[in-house]
XYZ file of C-alpha atoms in Angstrom:
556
model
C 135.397 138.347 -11.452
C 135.879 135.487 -9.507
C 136.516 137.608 -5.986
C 133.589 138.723 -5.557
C 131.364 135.745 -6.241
C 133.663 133.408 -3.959
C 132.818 135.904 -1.088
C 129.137 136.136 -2.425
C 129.294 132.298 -2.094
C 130.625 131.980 1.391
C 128.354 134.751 2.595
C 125.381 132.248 1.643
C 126.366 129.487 2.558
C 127.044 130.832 5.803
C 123.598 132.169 6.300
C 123.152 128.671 8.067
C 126.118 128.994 10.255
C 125.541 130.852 13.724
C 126.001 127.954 16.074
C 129.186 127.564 17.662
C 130.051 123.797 16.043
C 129.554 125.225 12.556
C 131.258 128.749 12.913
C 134.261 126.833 14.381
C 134.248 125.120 11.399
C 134.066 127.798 9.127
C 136.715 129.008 10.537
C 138.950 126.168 10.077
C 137.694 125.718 6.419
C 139.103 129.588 6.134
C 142.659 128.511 7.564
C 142.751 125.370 5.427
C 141.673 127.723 1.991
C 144.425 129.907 2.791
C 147.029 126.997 4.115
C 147.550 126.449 7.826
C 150.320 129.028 8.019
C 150.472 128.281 11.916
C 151.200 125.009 11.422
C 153.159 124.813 8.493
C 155.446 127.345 10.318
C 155.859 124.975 12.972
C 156.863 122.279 10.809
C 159.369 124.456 9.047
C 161.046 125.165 12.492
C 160.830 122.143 13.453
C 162.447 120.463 10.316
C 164.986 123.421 10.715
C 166.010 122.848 14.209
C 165.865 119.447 14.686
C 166.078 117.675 11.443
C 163.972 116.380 8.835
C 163.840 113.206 10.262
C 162.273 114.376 13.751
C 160.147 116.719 11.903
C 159.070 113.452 9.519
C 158.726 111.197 13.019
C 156.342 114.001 14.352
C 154.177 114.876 11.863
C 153.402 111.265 11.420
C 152.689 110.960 15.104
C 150.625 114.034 14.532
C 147.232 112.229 12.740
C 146.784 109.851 15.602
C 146.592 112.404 18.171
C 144.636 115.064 15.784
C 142.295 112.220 14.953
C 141.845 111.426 19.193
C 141.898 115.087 19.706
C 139.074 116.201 17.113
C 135.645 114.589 19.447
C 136.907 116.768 22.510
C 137.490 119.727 20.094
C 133.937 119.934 18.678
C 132.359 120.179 22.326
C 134.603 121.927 24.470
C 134.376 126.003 24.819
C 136.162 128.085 21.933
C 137.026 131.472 21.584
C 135.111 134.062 19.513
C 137.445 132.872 16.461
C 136.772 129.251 16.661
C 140.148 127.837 18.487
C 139.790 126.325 22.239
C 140.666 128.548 25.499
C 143.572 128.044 27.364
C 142.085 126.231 30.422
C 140.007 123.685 27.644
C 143.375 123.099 24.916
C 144.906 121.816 28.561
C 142.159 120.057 29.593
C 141.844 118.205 26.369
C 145.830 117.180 25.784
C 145.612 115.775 29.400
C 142.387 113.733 28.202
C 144.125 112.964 24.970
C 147.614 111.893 26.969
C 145.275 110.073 29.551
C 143.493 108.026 27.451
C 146.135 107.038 24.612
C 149.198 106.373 27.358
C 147.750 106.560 30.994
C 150.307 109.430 30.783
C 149.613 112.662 33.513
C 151.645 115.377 31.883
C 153.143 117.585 34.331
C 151.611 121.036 33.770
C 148.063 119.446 32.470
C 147.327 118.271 35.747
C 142.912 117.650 35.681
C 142.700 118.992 39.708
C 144.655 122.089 38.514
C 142.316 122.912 35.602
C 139.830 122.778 37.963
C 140.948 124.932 41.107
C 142.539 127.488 38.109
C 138.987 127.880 36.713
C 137.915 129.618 40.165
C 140.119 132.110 39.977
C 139.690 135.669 39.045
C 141.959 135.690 36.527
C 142.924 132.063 36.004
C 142.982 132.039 32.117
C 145.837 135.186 32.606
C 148.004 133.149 35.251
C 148.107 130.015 33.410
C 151.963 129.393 32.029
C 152.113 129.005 28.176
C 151.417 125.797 26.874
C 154.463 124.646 24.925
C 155.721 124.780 28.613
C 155.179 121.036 28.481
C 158.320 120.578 26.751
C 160.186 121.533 29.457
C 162.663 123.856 27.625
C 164.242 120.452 25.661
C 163.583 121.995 22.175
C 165.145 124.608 20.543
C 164.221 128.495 20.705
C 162.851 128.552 16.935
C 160.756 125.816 17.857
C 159.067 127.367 21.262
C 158.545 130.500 19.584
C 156.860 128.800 16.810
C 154.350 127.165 19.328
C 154.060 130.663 21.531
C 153.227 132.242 18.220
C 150.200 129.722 17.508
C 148.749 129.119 21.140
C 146.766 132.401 21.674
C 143.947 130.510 19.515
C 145.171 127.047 19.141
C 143.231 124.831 16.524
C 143.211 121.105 16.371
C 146.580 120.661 14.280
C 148.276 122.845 16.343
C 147.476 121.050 19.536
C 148.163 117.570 17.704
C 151.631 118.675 16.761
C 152.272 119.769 19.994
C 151.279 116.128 21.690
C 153.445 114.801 18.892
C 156.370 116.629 19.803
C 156.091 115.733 23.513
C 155.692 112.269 22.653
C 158.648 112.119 20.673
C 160.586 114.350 23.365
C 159.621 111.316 25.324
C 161.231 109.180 22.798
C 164.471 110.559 22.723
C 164.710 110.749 26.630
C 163.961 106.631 26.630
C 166.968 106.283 23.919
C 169.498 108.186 26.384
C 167.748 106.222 29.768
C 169.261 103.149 27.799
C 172.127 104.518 26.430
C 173.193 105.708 30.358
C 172.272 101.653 31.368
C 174.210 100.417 28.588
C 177.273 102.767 29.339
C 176.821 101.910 33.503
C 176.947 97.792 32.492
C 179.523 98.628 29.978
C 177.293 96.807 27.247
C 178.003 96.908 23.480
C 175.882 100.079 22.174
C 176.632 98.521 18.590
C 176.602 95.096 19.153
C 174.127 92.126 21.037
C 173.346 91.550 24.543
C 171.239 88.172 25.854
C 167.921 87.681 26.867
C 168.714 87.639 30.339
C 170.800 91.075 29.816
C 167.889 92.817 28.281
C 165.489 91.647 31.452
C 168.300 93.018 33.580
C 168.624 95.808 31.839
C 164.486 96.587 31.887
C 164.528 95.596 35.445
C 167.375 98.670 35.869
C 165.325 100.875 33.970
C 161.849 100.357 36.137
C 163.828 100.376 39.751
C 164.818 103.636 38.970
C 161.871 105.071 37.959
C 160.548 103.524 40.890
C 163.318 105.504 42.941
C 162.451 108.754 41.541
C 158.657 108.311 42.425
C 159.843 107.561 46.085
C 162.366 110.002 46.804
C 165.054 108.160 46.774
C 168.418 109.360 45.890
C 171.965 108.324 45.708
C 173.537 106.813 46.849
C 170.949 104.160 48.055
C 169.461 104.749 44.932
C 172.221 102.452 43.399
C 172.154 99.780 45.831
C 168.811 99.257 44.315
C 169.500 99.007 41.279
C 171.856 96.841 41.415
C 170.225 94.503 44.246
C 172.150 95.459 47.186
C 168.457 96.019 48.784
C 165.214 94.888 47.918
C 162.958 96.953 45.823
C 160.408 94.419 47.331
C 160.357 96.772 50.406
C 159.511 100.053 48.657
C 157.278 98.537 45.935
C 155.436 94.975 47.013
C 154.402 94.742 43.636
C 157.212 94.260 42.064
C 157.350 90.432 40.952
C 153.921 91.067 38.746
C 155.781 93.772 37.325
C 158.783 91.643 36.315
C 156.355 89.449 34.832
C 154.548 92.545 32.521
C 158.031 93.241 31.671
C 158.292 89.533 30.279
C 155.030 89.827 28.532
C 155.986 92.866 26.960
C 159.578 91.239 25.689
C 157.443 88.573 24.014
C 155.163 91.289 22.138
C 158.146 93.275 20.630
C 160.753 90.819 19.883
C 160.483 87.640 17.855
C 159.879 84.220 20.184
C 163.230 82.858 18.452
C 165.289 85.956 19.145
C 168.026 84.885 22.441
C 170.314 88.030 20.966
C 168.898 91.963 20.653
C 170.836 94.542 19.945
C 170.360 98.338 21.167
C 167.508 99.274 19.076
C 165.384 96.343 20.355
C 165.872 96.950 23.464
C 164.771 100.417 22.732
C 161.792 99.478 20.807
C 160.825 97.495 24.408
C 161.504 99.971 26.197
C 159.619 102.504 24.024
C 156.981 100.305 24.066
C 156.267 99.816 27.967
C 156.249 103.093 27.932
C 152.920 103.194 26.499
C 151.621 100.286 28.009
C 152.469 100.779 31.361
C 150.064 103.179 32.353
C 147.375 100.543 31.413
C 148.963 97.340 33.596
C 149.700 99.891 36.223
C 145.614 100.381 36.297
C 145.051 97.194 37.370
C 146.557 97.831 40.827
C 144.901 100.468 40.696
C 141.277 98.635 40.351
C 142.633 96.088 43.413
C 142.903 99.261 45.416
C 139.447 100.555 44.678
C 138.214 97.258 45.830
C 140.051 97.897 49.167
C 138.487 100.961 49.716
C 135.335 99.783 49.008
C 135.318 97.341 51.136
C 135.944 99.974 54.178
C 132.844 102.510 53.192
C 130.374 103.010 55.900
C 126.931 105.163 54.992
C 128.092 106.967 51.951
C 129.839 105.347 48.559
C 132.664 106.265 47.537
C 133.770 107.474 51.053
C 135.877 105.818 53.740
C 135.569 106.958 57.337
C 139.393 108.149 58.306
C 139.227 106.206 61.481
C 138.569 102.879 58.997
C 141.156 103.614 56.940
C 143.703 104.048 58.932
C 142.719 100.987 61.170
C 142.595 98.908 58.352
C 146.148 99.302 58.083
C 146.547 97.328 61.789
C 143.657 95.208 61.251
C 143.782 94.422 57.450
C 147.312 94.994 56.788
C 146.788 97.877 53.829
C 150.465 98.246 53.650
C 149.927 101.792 51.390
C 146.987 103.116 53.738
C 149.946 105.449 55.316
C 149.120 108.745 53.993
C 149.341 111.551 56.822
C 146.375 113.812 56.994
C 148.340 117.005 55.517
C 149.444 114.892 53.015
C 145.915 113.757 51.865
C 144.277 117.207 52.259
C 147.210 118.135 49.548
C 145.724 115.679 47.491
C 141.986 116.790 47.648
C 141.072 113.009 48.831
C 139.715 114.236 52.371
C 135.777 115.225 52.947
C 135.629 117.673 56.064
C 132.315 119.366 56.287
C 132.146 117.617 59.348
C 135.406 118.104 60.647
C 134.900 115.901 63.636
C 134.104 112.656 61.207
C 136.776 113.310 58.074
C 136.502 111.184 55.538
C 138.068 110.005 52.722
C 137.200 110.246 49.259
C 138.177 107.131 47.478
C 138.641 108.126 44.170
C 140.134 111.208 44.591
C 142.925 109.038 46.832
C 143.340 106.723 43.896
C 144.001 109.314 41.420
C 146.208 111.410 43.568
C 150.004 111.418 42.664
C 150.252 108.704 46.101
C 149.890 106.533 43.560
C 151.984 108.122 40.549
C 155.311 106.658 39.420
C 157.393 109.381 37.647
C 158.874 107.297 34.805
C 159.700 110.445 32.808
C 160.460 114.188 33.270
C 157.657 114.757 31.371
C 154.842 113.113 32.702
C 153.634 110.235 35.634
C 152.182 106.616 35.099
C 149.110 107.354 37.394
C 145.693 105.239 37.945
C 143.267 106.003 34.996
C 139.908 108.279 35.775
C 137.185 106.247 35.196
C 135.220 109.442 35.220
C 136.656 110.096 31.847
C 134.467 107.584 30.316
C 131.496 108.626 31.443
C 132.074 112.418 29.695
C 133.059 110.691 26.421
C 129.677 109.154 26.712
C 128.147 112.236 27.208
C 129.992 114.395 25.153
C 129.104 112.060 21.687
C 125.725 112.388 22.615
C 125.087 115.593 23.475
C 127.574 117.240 21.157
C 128.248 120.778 22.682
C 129.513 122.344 25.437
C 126.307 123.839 27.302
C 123.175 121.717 27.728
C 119.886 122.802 29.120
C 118.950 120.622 32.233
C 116.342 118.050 30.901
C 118.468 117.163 27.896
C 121.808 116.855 30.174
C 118.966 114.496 32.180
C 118.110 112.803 29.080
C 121.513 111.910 27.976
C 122.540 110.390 31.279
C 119.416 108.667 31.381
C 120.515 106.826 27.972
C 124.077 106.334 28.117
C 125.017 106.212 31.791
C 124.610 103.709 34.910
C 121.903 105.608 37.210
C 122.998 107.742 39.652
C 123.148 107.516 43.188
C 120.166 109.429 44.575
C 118.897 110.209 41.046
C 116.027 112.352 42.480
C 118.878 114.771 44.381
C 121.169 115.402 41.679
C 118.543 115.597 39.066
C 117.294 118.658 41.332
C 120.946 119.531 41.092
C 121.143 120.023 37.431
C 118.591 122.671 37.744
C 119.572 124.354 40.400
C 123.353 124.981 38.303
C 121.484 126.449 35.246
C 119.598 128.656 37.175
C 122.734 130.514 38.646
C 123.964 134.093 37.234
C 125.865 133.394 33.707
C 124.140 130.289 33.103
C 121.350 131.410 30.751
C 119.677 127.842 31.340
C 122.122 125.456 30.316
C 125.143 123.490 32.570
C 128.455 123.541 31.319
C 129.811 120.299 30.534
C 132.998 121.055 31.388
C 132.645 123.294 34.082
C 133.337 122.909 37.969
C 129.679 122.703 38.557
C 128.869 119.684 36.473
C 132.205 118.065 37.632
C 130.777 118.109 41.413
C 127.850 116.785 39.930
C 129.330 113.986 38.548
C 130.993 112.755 41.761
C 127.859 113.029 43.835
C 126.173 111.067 40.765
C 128.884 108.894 40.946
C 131.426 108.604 44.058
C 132.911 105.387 43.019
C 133.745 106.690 39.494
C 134.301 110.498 39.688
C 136.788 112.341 42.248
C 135.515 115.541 43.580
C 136.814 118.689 41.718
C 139.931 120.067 43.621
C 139.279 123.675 45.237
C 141.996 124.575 47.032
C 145.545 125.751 45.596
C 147.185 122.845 47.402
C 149.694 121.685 45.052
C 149.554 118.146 44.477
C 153.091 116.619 44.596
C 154.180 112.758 44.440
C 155.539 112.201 47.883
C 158.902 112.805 47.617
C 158.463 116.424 46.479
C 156.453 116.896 49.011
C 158.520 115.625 52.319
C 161.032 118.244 50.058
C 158.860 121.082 49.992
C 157.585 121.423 53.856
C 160.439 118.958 55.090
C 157.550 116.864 56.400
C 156.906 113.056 56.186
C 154.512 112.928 53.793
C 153.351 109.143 55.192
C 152.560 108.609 59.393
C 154.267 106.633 61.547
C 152.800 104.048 63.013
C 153.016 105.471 66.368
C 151.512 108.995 64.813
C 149.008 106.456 63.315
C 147.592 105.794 66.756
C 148.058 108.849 68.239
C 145.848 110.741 65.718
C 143.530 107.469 66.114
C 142.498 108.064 69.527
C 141.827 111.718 68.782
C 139.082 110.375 66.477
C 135.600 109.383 67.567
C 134.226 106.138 67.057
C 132.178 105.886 63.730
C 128.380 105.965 63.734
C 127.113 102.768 61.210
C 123.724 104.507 61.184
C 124.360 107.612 60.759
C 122.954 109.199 56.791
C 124.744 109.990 54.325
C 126.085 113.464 54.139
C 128.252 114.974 51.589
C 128.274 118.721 51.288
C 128.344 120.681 47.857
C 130.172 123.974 47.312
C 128.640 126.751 47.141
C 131.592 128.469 44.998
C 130.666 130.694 41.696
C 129.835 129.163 38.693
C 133.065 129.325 36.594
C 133.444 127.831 32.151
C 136.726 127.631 30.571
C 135.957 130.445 28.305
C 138.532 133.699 28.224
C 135.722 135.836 29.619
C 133.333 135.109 32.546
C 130.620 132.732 31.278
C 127.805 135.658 31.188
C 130.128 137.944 29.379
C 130.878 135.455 27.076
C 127.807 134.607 26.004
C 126.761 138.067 25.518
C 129.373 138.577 23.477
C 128.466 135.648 21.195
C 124.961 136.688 20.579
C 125.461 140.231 20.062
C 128.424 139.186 17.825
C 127.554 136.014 16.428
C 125.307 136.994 12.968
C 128.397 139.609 12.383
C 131.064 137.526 13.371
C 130.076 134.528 11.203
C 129.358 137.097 7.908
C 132.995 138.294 8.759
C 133.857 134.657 8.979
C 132.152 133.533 5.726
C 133.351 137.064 4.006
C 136.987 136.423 4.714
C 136.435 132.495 3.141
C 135.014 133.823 0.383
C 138.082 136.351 0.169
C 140.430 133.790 0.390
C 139.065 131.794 -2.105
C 138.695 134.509 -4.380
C 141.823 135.603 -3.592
C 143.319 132.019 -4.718
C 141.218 132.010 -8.194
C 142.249 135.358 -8.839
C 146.117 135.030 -8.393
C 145.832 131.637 -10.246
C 143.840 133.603 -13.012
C 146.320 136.265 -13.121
C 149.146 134.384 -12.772
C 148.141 132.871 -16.362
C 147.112 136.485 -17.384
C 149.701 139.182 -17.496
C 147.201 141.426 -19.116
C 145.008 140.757 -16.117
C 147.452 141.175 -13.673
C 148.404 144.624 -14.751
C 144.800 145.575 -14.875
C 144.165 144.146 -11.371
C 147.179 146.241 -10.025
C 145.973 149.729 -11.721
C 143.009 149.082 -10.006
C 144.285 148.564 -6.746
C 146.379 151.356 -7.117
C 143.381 153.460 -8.294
């Protein structure tokens, strides 16, 4: 009978399989022999809901992001059944969105992951996933994602970046439809070059408004050039010129007339692109910075940076001090010299412009690159010291004080839960990284400050969220003068070790070794039953005689 030897089969085959990589695998190889029921019912609702030609436009979308998705998948923690936990399926959509649009989805926030992880229950509090779409798709369609996310698998998570990409799609078509209807433009006929720049320039004030604060009705005047965006955004002739540059990608050089789906396709496009140009200011501003540290890299005395807005005329250096401790960009183990950590100011959603209700254009983490590195060469999620050592050694710049944080690695495998090996995704190794690498990689966020663009947070504690110049100086004369000789001095936490795993990382383990020879037999049996169970219908679907035989027995 054909049953019993598929299950025979699987059970061999599987005697190989007890590390993590491979019974993830197995597992999927189980879902895929019996169909992906999970996501084929999300399709169906989909394609039920919101019509076949949504459902077509996101299942396409689908293989890019399953295909960027798959590296992070094979390395970051799973469950016991071979899907990702809740804190790592967030962490790697954010990467995903990060890296593919510069996009920081609201709700997928990196510093959140990060302060979430230290709490008791953190995987328990998080909000459901498919929160991401904000509510914008039908019921059936929620459900269908709620149904699948207590053990997400690759295709899952891919359809679920699709969807919020195209959710993102649609919202572009009605920013443009709204512009269109406002300049009383034909929606079915052609518009000018100089129209569609308008138009685009519209478009791009606004979002600039709604990263600000600003509301109506001097939100209008500028839009339509009453006042100068100039004052709120300096930067704003190179952007007119990326908005040029991207008109020349997407529409043909001979083309002086575009109609509404051009423009849409332009607008669709700088979407995607933005994030990238956006980075670039973003790179002039790390330069700034850098040019202000005193004794340690990656750090700016306070007292500099906010004199370098008198002396050097940093226009954006503004940030009040409650403001930046929001942000996790301020260094106070000595609270009488505060400092300011660079990169974590440069990420921080200061310099975030909301273009969408979904997500903000925000610098890119430079960090990032340096996992991606590490992740394709180590190729798990736990690494014993030396070889974590190893693979920096071969694929990474060299650290600052190399001897220090090589100590460091140690020291994090050696706490309770660790069993010898450092998380590569853990709080822990993220620290690690930013001492390694100040100028690269922010320090992990470990308060429960939320971090708000500025506007939402002068709304919140109906505080400025930028000083003064008068409460510039005031808080400048409070500070002392800074010491140019003084060492370098960064303090590490001394918070518990914490992995994105649904258990604590000690319990987890456990559970994976006591579990894992039975776990992947039950694994490889249920393959094998699945298979068998396939041959068998097949068989007696061609075999009445079979069939009836077959049920007797089961009834036996």
């Amino acid at each position: 009978m054909p049953f019993p030897f598929f299950a025979f089969l699987a059970l061999w085959v599987c005697g190989h399989a007890d590390r993590p990589g491979e019974h993830s695998l197995m597992v999927e190889l189980a879902k895929r022999a019996h169909g992906n029921h999970c996501q084929d019912h999300i399709l169906e609702s989909i394609e039920a809901k919101m019509g076949a030609n949504r459902k077509e436009w996101i299942e396409g979308q689908s293989i890019g992001f399953e295909a960027a998705l798959r590296p992070l998948f094979a390395v970051l923690p799973h469950t016991p059944t071979g899907g990702l936990t809740a804190n790592a399926a967030r962490y790697a959509l954010h990467r995903v969105f990060v890296d593919a649009r510069g996009w920081n989805v609201n709700g997928l926030e990196e510093s959140k992951l990060y302060a979430l992880s230290l709490a008791q229950n953190g995987p328990a509090e998080l909000p459901p996933l498919h929160r991401i779409l904000q509510g914008e798709v039908p019921q059936e369609v929620e459900s269908a994602f709620e149904k699948c996310s207590a053990d997400m698998g690759v295709q899952e998570l891919a359809l679920l970046a699709a969807t919020l990409d195209e959710l993102v799609h649609q919202e572009v078509l009605q920013q443009v439809k709204a512009v269109f209807k406002a300049k009383k433009l034909p929606m079915f006929g052609h518009i000018d070059d100089q129209q569609l720049q308008k138009v685009l320039e519209q478009v791009m004030i606004g979002y600039i408004c709604d990263a600000a604060g600003i509301v109506s009705p001097e939100r209008e005047k500028y839009i339509d050039g009453k006042l100068d965006i100039k004052e709120k955004y300096p930067s704003w002739l190179n952007l007119q010129n990326f908005l040029h540059s991207i008109q020349e990608v997407v529409l043909p050089t001979q083309a002086t007339r575009v109609d509404f789906e051009d423009l849409t396709n332009v607008i669709k496009e700088l979407n995607e692109h933005y994030g990238r140009w956006q980075n670039g200011e973003c790179q002039v501003l790390s330069q700034e910075l850098r040019q202000l540290e005193s004794e340690c890299p990656g750090h700016v005395p306070l007292r500099d940076f906010y004199s370098s807005h008198f002396s050097r005329g940093n226009w954006q250096f503004t940030e009040s001090v409650a403001y930046l401790r929001s942000l996790g960009a301020l260094e106070e183990s000595q609270r009488e010299k505060p400092k300011l950590i660079s990169t974590n100011y440069v990420l921080g959603a200061n310099n975030c412009v909301a273009t969408s209700k979904y997500y903000s254009q925000c610098c890119l983490n430079q960090c990032d690159g340096h996992l991606r590195k590490l992740e394709k060469a180590v190729a798990k999620s736990e690494v014993a010291p030396d070889d974590l050592q190893a693979a920096v050694k071969a694929v990474l710049p060299e650290p600052d004080m190399p001897a220090l944080v090589s100590k460091k690695l140690v020291e994090i495998s050696q706490k309770p839960g660790q069993a010898g090996r450092v998380a590569l995704h853990g709080l822990p190794f993220a620290e690690w990284l930013h001492h390694a690498y100040p100028r690269e990689c922010p320090a992990p966020k470990i308060h429960n400050l939320p971090e708000e663009l500025p506007g939402h947070f002068e709304t919140r504690n109906g505080k400025s969220p930028a000083f003064s110049d008068e409460d510039m100086e005031a808080y400048l004369k409070k500070l002392p003068e800074v010491d140019r000789d003084q060492e370098c001095h960064i303090a590490w936490t001394e918070e518990p070790v914490e992995t994105w795993t649904m258990e604590s990382p000690v319990e987890s383990r456990r559970l994976l070794e006591v579990t894992a020879p039975f776990s992947s037999l039950w694994v490889c049996a249920c393959v094998g039953m699945l298979l068998g169970g396939l041959v068998a219908s097949r068989f007696t679907s061609k075999n009445p005689q079979a069939s009836n035989e077959s049920q007797e027995t089961m009834t036996a």
